[in-house]
Coordinates of C-alpha atoms in Angstrom, one line a residue:
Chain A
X22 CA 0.0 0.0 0.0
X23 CA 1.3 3.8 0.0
X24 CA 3.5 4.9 1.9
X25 CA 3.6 8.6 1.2
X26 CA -0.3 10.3 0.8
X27 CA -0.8 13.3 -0.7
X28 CA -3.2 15.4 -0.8
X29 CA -5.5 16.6 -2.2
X30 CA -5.4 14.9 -5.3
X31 CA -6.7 17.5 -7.3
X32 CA -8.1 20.9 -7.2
X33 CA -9.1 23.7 -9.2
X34 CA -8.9 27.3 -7.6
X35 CA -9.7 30.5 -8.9
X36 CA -7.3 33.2 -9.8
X37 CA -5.3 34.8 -6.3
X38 CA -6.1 32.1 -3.9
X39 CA -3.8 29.8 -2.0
X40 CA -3.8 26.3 -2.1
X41 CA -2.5 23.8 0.2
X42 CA -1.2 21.0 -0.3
X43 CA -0.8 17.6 2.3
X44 CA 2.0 15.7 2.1
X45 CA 2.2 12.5 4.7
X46 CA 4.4 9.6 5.5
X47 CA 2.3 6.8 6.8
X48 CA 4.2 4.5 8.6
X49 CA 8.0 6.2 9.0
X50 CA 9.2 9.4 9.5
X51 CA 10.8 11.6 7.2
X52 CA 13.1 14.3 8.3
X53 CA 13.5 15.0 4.2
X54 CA 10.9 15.7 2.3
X55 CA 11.2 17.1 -1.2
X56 CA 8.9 18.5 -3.8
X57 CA 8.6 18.3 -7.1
X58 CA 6.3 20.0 -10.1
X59 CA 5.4 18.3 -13.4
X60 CA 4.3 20.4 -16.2
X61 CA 2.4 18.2 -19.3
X62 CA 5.0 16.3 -21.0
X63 CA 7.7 17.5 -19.1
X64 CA 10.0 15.4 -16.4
X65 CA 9.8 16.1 -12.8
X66 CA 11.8 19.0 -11.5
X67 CA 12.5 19.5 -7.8
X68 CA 10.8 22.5 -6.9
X69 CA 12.3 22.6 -2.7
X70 CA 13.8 20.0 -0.3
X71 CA 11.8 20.6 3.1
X72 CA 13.7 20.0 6.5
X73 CA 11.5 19.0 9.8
X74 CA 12.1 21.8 11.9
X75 CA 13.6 24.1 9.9
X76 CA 13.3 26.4 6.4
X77 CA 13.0 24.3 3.4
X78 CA 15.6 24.5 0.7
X79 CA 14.7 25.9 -2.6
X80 CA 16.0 25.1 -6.1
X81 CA 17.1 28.3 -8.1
X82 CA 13.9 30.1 -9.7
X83 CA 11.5 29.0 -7.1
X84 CA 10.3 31.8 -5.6
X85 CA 10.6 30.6 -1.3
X86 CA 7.6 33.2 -0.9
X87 CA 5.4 31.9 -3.4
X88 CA 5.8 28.4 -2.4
X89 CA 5.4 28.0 1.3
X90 CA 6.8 25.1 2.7
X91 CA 6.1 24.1 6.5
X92 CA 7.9 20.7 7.7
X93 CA 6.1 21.3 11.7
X94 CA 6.2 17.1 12.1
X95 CA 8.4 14.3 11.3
X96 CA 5.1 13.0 9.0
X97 CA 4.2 15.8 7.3
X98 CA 5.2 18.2 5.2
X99 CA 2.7 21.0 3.2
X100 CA 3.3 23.2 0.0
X101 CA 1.2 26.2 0.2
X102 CA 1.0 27.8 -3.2
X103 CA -0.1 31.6 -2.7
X104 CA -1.6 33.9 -5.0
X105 CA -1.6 31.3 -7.2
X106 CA -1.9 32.3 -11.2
X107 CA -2.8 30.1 -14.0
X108 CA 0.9 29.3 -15.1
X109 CA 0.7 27.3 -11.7
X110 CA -1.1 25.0 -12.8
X111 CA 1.0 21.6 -12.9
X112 CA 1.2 18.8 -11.1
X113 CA 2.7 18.6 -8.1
X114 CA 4.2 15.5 -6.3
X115 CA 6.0 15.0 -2.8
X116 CA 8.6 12.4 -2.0
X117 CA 9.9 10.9 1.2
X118 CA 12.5 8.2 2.2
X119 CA 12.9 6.0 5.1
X120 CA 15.7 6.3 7.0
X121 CA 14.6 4.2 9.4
X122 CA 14.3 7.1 11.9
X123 CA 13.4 5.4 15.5
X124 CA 12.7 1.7 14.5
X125 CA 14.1 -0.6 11.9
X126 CA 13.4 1.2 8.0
X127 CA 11.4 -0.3 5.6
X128 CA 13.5 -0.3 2.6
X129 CA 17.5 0.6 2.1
X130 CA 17.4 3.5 -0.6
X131 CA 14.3 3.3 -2.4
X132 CA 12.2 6.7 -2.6
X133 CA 8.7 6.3 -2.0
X134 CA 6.2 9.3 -3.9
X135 CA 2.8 10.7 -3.6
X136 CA 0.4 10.1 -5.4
X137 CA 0.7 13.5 -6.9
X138 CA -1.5 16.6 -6.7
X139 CA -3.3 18.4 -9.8
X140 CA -3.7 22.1 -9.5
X141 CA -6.2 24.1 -12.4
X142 CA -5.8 27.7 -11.6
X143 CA -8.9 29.5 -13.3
Chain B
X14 CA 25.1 12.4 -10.6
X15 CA 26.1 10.9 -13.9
X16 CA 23.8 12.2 -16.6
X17 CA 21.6 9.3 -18.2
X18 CA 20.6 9.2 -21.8
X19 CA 17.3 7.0 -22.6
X20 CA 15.1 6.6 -26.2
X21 CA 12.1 8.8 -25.5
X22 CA 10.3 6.1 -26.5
X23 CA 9.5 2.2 -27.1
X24 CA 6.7 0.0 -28.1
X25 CA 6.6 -3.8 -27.0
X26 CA 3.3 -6.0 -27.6
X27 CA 2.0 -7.2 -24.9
X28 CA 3.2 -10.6 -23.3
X29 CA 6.6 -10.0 -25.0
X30 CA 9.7 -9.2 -22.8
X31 CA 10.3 -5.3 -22.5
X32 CA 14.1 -3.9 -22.8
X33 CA 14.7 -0.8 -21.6
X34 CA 17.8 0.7 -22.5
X35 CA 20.1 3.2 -20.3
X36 CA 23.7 4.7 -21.1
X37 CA 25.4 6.1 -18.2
X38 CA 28.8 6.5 -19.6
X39 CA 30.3 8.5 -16.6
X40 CA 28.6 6.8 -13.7
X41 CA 31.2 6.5 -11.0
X42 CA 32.1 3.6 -8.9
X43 CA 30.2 4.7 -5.7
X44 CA 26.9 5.4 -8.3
X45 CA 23.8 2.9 -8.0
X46 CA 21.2 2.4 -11.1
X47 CA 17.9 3.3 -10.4
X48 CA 14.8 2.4 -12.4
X49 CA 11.6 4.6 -11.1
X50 CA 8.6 5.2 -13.6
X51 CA 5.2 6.8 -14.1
X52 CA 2.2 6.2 -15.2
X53 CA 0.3 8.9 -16.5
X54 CA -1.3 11.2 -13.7
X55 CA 0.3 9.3 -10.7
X56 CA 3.4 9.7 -8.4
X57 CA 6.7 8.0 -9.9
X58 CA 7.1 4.0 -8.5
X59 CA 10.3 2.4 -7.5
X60 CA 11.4 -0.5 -9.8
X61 CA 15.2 -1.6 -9.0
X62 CA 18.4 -0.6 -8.1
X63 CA 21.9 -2.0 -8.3
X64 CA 25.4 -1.2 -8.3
X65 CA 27.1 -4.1 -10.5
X66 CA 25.4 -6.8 -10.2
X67 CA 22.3 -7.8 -12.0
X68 CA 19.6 -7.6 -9.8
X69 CA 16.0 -9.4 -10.6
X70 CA 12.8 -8.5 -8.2
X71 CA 8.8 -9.2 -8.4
X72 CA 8.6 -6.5 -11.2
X73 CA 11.5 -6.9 -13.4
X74 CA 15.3 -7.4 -13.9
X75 CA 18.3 -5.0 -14.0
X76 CA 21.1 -6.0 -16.4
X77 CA 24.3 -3.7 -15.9
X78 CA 27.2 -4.1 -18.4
X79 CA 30.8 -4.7 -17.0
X80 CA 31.6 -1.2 -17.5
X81 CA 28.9 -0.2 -15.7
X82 CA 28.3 2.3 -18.9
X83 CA 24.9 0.8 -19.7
X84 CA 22.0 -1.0 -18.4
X85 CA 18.9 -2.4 -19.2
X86 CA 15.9 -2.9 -17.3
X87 CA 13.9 -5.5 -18.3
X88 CA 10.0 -6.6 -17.9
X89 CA 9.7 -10.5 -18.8
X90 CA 5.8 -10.4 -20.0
X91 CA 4.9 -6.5 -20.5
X92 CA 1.2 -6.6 -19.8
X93 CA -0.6 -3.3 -20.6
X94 CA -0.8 -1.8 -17.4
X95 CA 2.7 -1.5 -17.6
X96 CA 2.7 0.9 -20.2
X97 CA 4.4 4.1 -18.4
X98 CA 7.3 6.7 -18.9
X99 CA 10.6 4.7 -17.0
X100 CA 13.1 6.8 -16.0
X101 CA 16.8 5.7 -15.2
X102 CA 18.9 8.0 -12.8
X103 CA 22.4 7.3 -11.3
X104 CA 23.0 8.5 -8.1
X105 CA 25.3 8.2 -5.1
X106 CA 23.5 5.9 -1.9
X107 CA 23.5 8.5 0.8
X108 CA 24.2 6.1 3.9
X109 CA 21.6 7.8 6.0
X110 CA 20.9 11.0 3.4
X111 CA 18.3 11.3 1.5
X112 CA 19.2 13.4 -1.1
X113 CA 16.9 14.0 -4.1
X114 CA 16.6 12.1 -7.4
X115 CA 17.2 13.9 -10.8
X116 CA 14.7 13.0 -13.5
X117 CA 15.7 12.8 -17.0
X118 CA 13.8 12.6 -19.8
X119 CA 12.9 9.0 -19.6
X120 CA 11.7 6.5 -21.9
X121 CA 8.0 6.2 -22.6
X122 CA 6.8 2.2 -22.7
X123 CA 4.0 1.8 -24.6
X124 CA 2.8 -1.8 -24.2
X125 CA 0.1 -2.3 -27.5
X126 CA -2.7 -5.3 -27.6

């Protein structure tokens, strides 16, 4: 079953709002988790690498105050997209691993993902 | 990471053996191969990893050359649900990091009736 649950999996917000999105590790915590955003037949591109605990990491041309990030638990991690504008719209996935962080890990190095989240801006 | 190079895309019919192929000419020796891949509208799934070896799980083998310059993932019976967009990446393993993957381009599988 998943591991990593996103969510919502899609929504469709008008013009200037905020949207935020969950991003949860179900049975292991995650002191990493890092965000990515797909445009239509594009590859994934890290968007921000968000640290429990402390201010999230962002790749060059993501705008940190555009994309809030907010890592408050060791399980969850949320992307809040503000103001957003149509050439938001994308779709956005998180990612998590298990390090094995207080108990024996479920898996050596593989990454686990959301299930991704769809955002319309209209 | 080494930079991958994959075919944007591939067609295999369905109940035939998939090969995926992957050139990684500068992978280093501390680099793992990783096979991830999506299908449309979902999150990216782990497939298989190895270093040198070839490595064979539930889902599918990995097949690395001696060099380590190329690999090839492979799918025995490609059924159509398996029809996705693969994408290899070489990485350092972290021991205890867990440092982001970088996608390529990928290869888009298209498993036909």
């Amino acid at each position: 079953g998943a591991v990593v649950s996103q969510h919502p999996s899609r929504v469709i917000c008008k013009s200037g709002t905020s949207v935020k999105i969950e991003c949860r590790s179900l049975d292991f915590q995650a002191t990493t988790m890092f965000w990515y955003r797909q445009f239509p037949k594009q590859s994934l591109m890290l968007m921000a690498t968000s640290n429990e605990g402390s201010k999230a990491t962002y790749e060059q041309g993501v705008e940190k105050d555009k994309f809030l990030i907010n890592h408050a638990s060791l399980t969850l991690s949320t992307l809040t997209v503000t103001s957003a504008h149509p050439e938001d719209s994308s779709f956005y996935i998180c990612s998590a691993r298990d390090l094995g962080l207080g108990r024996e890990r479920r898996s050596s190095t593989e990454a686990f993902f959301g299930q991704g989240t769809r955002l319309t801006v209209v | 990471d080494a930079k991958t190079t994959q075919p944007p895309s591939m067609d295999c019919a369905e109940g035939r053996a998939a090969n995926l192929p992957c050139n990684h000419s500068t992978i280093s020796g501390n680099e793992y191969v990783y096979w991830y891949r999506q299908i449309h509208s979902q999150g990216p799934q782990y497939i298989i990893h190895g270093l040198k070896n070839n490595e064979t799980n539930e889902m599918a083998s990995l097949i690395i050359t001696e060099d380590r310059k190329s690999s090839t993932l492979i799918l025995p019976h490609a059924t159509l649900r398996d029809t996705a967009v693969y994408y290899c990446i070489v990485r350092v393993e972290g021991g205890g990091s867990a440092r982001q993957l970088t996608f390529g381009s990928g290869t888009q599988l298209t498993v036909l009736p």
